[in-house]
Coordinates of C-alpha atoms in Angstrom, one line a residue:
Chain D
X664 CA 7.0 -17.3 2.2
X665 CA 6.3 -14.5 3.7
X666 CA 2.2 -13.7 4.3
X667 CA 0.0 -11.5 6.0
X668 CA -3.3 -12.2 6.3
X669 CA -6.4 -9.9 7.9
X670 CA -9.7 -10.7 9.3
X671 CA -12.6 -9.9 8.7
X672 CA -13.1 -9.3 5.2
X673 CA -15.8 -6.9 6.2
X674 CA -16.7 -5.8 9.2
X675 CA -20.3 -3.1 10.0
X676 CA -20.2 -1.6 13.1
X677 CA -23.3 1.2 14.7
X678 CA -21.7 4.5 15.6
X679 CA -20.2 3.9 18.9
X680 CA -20.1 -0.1 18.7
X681 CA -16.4 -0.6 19.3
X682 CA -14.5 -3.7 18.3
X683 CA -10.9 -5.0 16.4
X684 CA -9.4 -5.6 13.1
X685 CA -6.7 -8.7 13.1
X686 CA -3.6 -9.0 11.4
X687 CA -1.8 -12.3 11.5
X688 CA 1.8 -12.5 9.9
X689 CA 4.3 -15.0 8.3
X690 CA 7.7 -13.4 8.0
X691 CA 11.2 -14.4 8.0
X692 CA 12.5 -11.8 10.4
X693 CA 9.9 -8.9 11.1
X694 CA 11.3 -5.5 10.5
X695 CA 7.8 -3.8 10.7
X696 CA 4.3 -4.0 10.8
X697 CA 2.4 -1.1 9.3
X698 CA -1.3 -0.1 9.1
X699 CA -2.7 2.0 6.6
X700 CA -6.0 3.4 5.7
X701 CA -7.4 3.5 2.9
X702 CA -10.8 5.4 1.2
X703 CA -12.3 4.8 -1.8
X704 CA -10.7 6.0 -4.6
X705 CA -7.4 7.0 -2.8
X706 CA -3.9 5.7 -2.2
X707 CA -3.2 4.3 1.2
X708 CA -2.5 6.6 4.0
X709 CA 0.0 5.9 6.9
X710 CA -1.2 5.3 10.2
X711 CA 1.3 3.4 12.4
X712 CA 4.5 1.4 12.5
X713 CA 5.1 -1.3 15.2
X714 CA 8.5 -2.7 15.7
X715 CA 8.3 -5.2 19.0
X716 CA 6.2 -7.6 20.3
X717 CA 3.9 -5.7 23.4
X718 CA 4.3 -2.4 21.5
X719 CA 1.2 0.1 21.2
X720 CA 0.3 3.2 19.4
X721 CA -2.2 4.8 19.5
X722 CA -4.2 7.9 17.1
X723 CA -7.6 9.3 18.0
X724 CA -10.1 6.2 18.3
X725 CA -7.4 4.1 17.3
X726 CA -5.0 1.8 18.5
X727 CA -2.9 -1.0 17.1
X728 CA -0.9 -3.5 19.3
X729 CA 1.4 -6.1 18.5
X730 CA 2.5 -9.6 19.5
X731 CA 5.2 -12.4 18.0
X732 CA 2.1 -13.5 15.6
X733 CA -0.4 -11.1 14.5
X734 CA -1.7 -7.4 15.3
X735 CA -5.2 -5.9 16.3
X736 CA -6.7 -2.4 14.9
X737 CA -8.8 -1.6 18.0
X738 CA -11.4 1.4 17.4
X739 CA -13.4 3.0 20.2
X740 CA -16.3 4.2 19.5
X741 CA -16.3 4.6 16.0
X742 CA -17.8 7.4 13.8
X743 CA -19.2 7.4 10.2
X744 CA -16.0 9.3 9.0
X745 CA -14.0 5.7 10.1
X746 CA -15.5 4.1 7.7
X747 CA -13.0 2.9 5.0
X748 CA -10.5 -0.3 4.4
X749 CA -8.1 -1.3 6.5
X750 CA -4.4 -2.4 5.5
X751 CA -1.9 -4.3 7.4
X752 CA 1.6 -4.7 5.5
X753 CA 5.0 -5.9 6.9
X754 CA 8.3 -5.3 6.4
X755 CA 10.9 -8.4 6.6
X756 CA 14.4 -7.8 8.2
X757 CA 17.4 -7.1 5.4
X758 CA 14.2 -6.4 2.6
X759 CA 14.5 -2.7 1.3
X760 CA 11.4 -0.7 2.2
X761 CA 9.0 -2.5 0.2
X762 CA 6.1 -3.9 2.1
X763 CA 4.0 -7.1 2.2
X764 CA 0.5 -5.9 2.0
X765 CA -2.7 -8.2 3.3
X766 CA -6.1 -7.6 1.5
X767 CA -7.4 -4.9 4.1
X768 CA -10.4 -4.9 6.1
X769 CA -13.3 -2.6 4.9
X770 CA -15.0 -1.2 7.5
X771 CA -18.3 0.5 7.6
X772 CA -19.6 2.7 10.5
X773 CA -23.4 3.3 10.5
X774 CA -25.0 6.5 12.1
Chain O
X414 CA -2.8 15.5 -0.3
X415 CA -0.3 13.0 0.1
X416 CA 1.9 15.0 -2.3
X417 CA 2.6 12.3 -4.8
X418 CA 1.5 13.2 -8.4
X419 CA -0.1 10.2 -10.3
X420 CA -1.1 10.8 -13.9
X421 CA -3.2 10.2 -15.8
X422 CA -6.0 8.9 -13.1
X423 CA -7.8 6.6 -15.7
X424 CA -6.5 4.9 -19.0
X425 CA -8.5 2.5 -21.0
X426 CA -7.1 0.5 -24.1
X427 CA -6.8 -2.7 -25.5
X428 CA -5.1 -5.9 -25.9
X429 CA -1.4 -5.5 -27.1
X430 CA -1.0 -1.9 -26.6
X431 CA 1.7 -0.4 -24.4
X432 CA 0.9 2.7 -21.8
X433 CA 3.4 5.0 -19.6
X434 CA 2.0 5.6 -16.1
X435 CA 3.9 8.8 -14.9
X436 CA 4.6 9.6 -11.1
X437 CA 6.1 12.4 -9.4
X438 CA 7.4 11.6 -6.1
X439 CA 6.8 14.2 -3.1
X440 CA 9.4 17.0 -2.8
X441 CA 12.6 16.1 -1.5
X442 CA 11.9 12.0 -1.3
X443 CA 14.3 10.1 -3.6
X444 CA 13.0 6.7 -3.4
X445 CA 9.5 5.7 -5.0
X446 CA 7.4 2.4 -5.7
X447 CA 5.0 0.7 -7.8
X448 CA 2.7 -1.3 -6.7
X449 CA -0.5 -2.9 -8.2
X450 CA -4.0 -3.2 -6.9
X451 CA -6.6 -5.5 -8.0
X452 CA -10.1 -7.2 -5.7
X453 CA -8.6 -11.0 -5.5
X454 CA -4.4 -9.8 -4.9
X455 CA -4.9 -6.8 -3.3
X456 CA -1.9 -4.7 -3.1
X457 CA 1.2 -6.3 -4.4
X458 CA 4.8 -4.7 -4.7
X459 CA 6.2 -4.4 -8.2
X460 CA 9.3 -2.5 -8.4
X461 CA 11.4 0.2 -6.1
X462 CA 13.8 2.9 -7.2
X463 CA 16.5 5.1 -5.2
X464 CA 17.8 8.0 -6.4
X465 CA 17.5 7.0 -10.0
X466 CA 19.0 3.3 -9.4
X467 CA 16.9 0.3 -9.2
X468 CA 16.6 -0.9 -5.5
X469 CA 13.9 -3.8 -5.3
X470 CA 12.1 -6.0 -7.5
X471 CA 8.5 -7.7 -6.4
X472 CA 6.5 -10.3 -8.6
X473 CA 6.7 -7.6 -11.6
X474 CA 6.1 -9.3 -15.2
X475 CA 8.8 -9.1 -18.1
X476 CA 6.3 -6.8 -20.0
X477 CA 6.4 -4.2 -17.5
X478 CA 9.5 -1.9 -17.3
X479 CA 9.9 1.3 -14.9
X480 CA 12.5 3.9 -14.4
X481 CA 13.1 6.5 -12.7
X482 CA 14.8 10.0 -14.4
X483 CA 17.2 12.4 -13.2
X484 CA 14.5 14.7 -11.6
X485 CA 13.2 12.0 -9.3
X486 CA 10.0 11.1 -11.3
X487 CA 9.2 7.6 -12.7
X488 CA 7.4 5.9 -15.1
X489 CA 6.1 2.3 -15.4
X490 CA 6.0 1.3 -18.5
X491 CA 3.4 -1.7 -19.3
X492 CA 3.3 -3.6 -22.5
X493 CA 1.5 -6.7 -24.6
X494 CA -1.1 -5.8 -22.5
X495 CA -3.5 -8.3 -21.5
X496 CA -7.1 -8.2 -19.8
X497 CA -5.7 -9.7 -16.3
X498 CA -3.4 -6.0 -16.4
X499 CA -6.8 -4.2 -15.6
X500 CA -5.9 -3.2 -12.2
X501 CA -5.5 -0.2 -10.0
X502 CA -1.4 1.0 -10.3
X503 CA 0.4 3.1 -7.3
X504 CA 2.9 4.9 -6.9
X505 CA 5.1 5.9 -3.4
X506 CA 7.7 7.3 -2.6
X507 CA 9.6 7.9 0.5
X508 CA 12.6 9.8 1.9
X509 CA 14.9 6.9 1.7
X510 CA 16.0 3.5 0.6
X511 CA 14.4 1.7 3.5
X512 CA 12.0 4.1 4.9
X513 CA 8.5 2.1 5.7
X514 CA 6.5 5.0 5.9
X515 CA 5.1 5.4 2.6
X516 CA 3.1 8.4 1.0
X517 CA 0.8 7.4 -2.2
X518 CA -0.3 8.6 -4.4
X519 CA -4.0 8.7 -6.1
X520 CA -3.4 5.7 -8.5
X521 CA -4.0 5.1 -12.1
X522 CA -6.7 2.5 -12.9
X523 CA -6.1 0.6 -16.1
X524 CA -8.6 -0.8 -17.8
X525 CA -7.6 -3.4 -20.8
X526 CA -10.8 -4.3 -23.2

């Protein structure tokens, strides 16, 4: 069956403090993984897609990498306005574009 | 703004009724999702539509129907509605059948007394 499944639950960080998010997947063929972010009281918003193991993208403080098992959310020196939850989600090969969603992160970024 | 149109944002009602959550995709994407939110499942995948046909189905329950019309919108039709419904509802929707990148919308959070 296919699974993802993030860590931590929670994570509080100090303004600048950097540190990861993990990802680890189950799939039967990975198509994609995907990380979104989400804010309270909103839908999830894209960030990036990752395709091959040793692939990296990258978007302001952060970047997500991506081996044969799992996937790390770095942030660099984080702000307040990071703070929100975190979503990893896959897509399995020969599946149509819906995703496999984990439980998300929330992370909180103190000033 | 993701440009995906949820409505309405909140609906409260009871045990055994039936509600119509309504979602306009963003311009020009023919393919939208439902998905469902709650604290302990987090986001799970109901149902997909493209172009009017269904295109995926996720863990969705026999009460709970969706469709999608001739001018791209859908609606997700939930009945015999029990307390364990209470969730958070989504919609997507994306340019194609098998596009990942995925635009939401606001949500509509259901609460069932």
């Amino acid at each position: 069956e296919d699974q993802v499944t993030q860590s931590p639950e929670a994570l509080r960080l100090q303004e600048g403090e950097s540190s990861s998010l993990n990802c680890s997947y189950t799939v039967s063929g990975l198509r994609g993984l995907f990380w979104y972010r989400q804010d309270p009281g909103k839908g999830p918003e894209f960030l990036f897609t990752l395709y091959s193991a040793g692939e990296e993208k990258e978007k302001e403080r952060l970047k997500a990498t991506l081996t044969k098992k799992e996937s790390f959310l770095h942030i660099t020196a984080p702000k307040p306005e990071d703070s929100a939850t975190y979503l990893c989600a896959v897509q399995a090969r020969g599946s149509q574009g819906n995703l496999i969603f984990g439980k998300g992160t929330k992370l909180s970024v103190k000033p | 703004d993701s440009g995906v149109t949820q409505t309405p944002k909140h609906l409260i009602t009871a045990t055994g009724q039936r509600v119509t959550l309504r979602c306009s995709p963003r311009s020009g994407d023919l393919s939208v999702y439902w998905y469902q939110q709650s604290l302990d499942q987090g986001l799970q995948f109901l149902i997909q539509y493209y172009n009017g046909e269904e295109r995926a189905k996720g863990n969705i329950l026999e009460r709970f129907s969706a469709q999608q019309f001739p001018d791209l919108h859908s609606e997700l039709n939930l009945s015999s509605l029990e307390l364990g419904d209470s969730a958070l509802y989504f919609c997507a929707s994306s340019s194609t059948a098998t596009n990942e990148k995925l635009f939401f919308g606001s949500g509509t959070q259901l609460s069932v007394l």
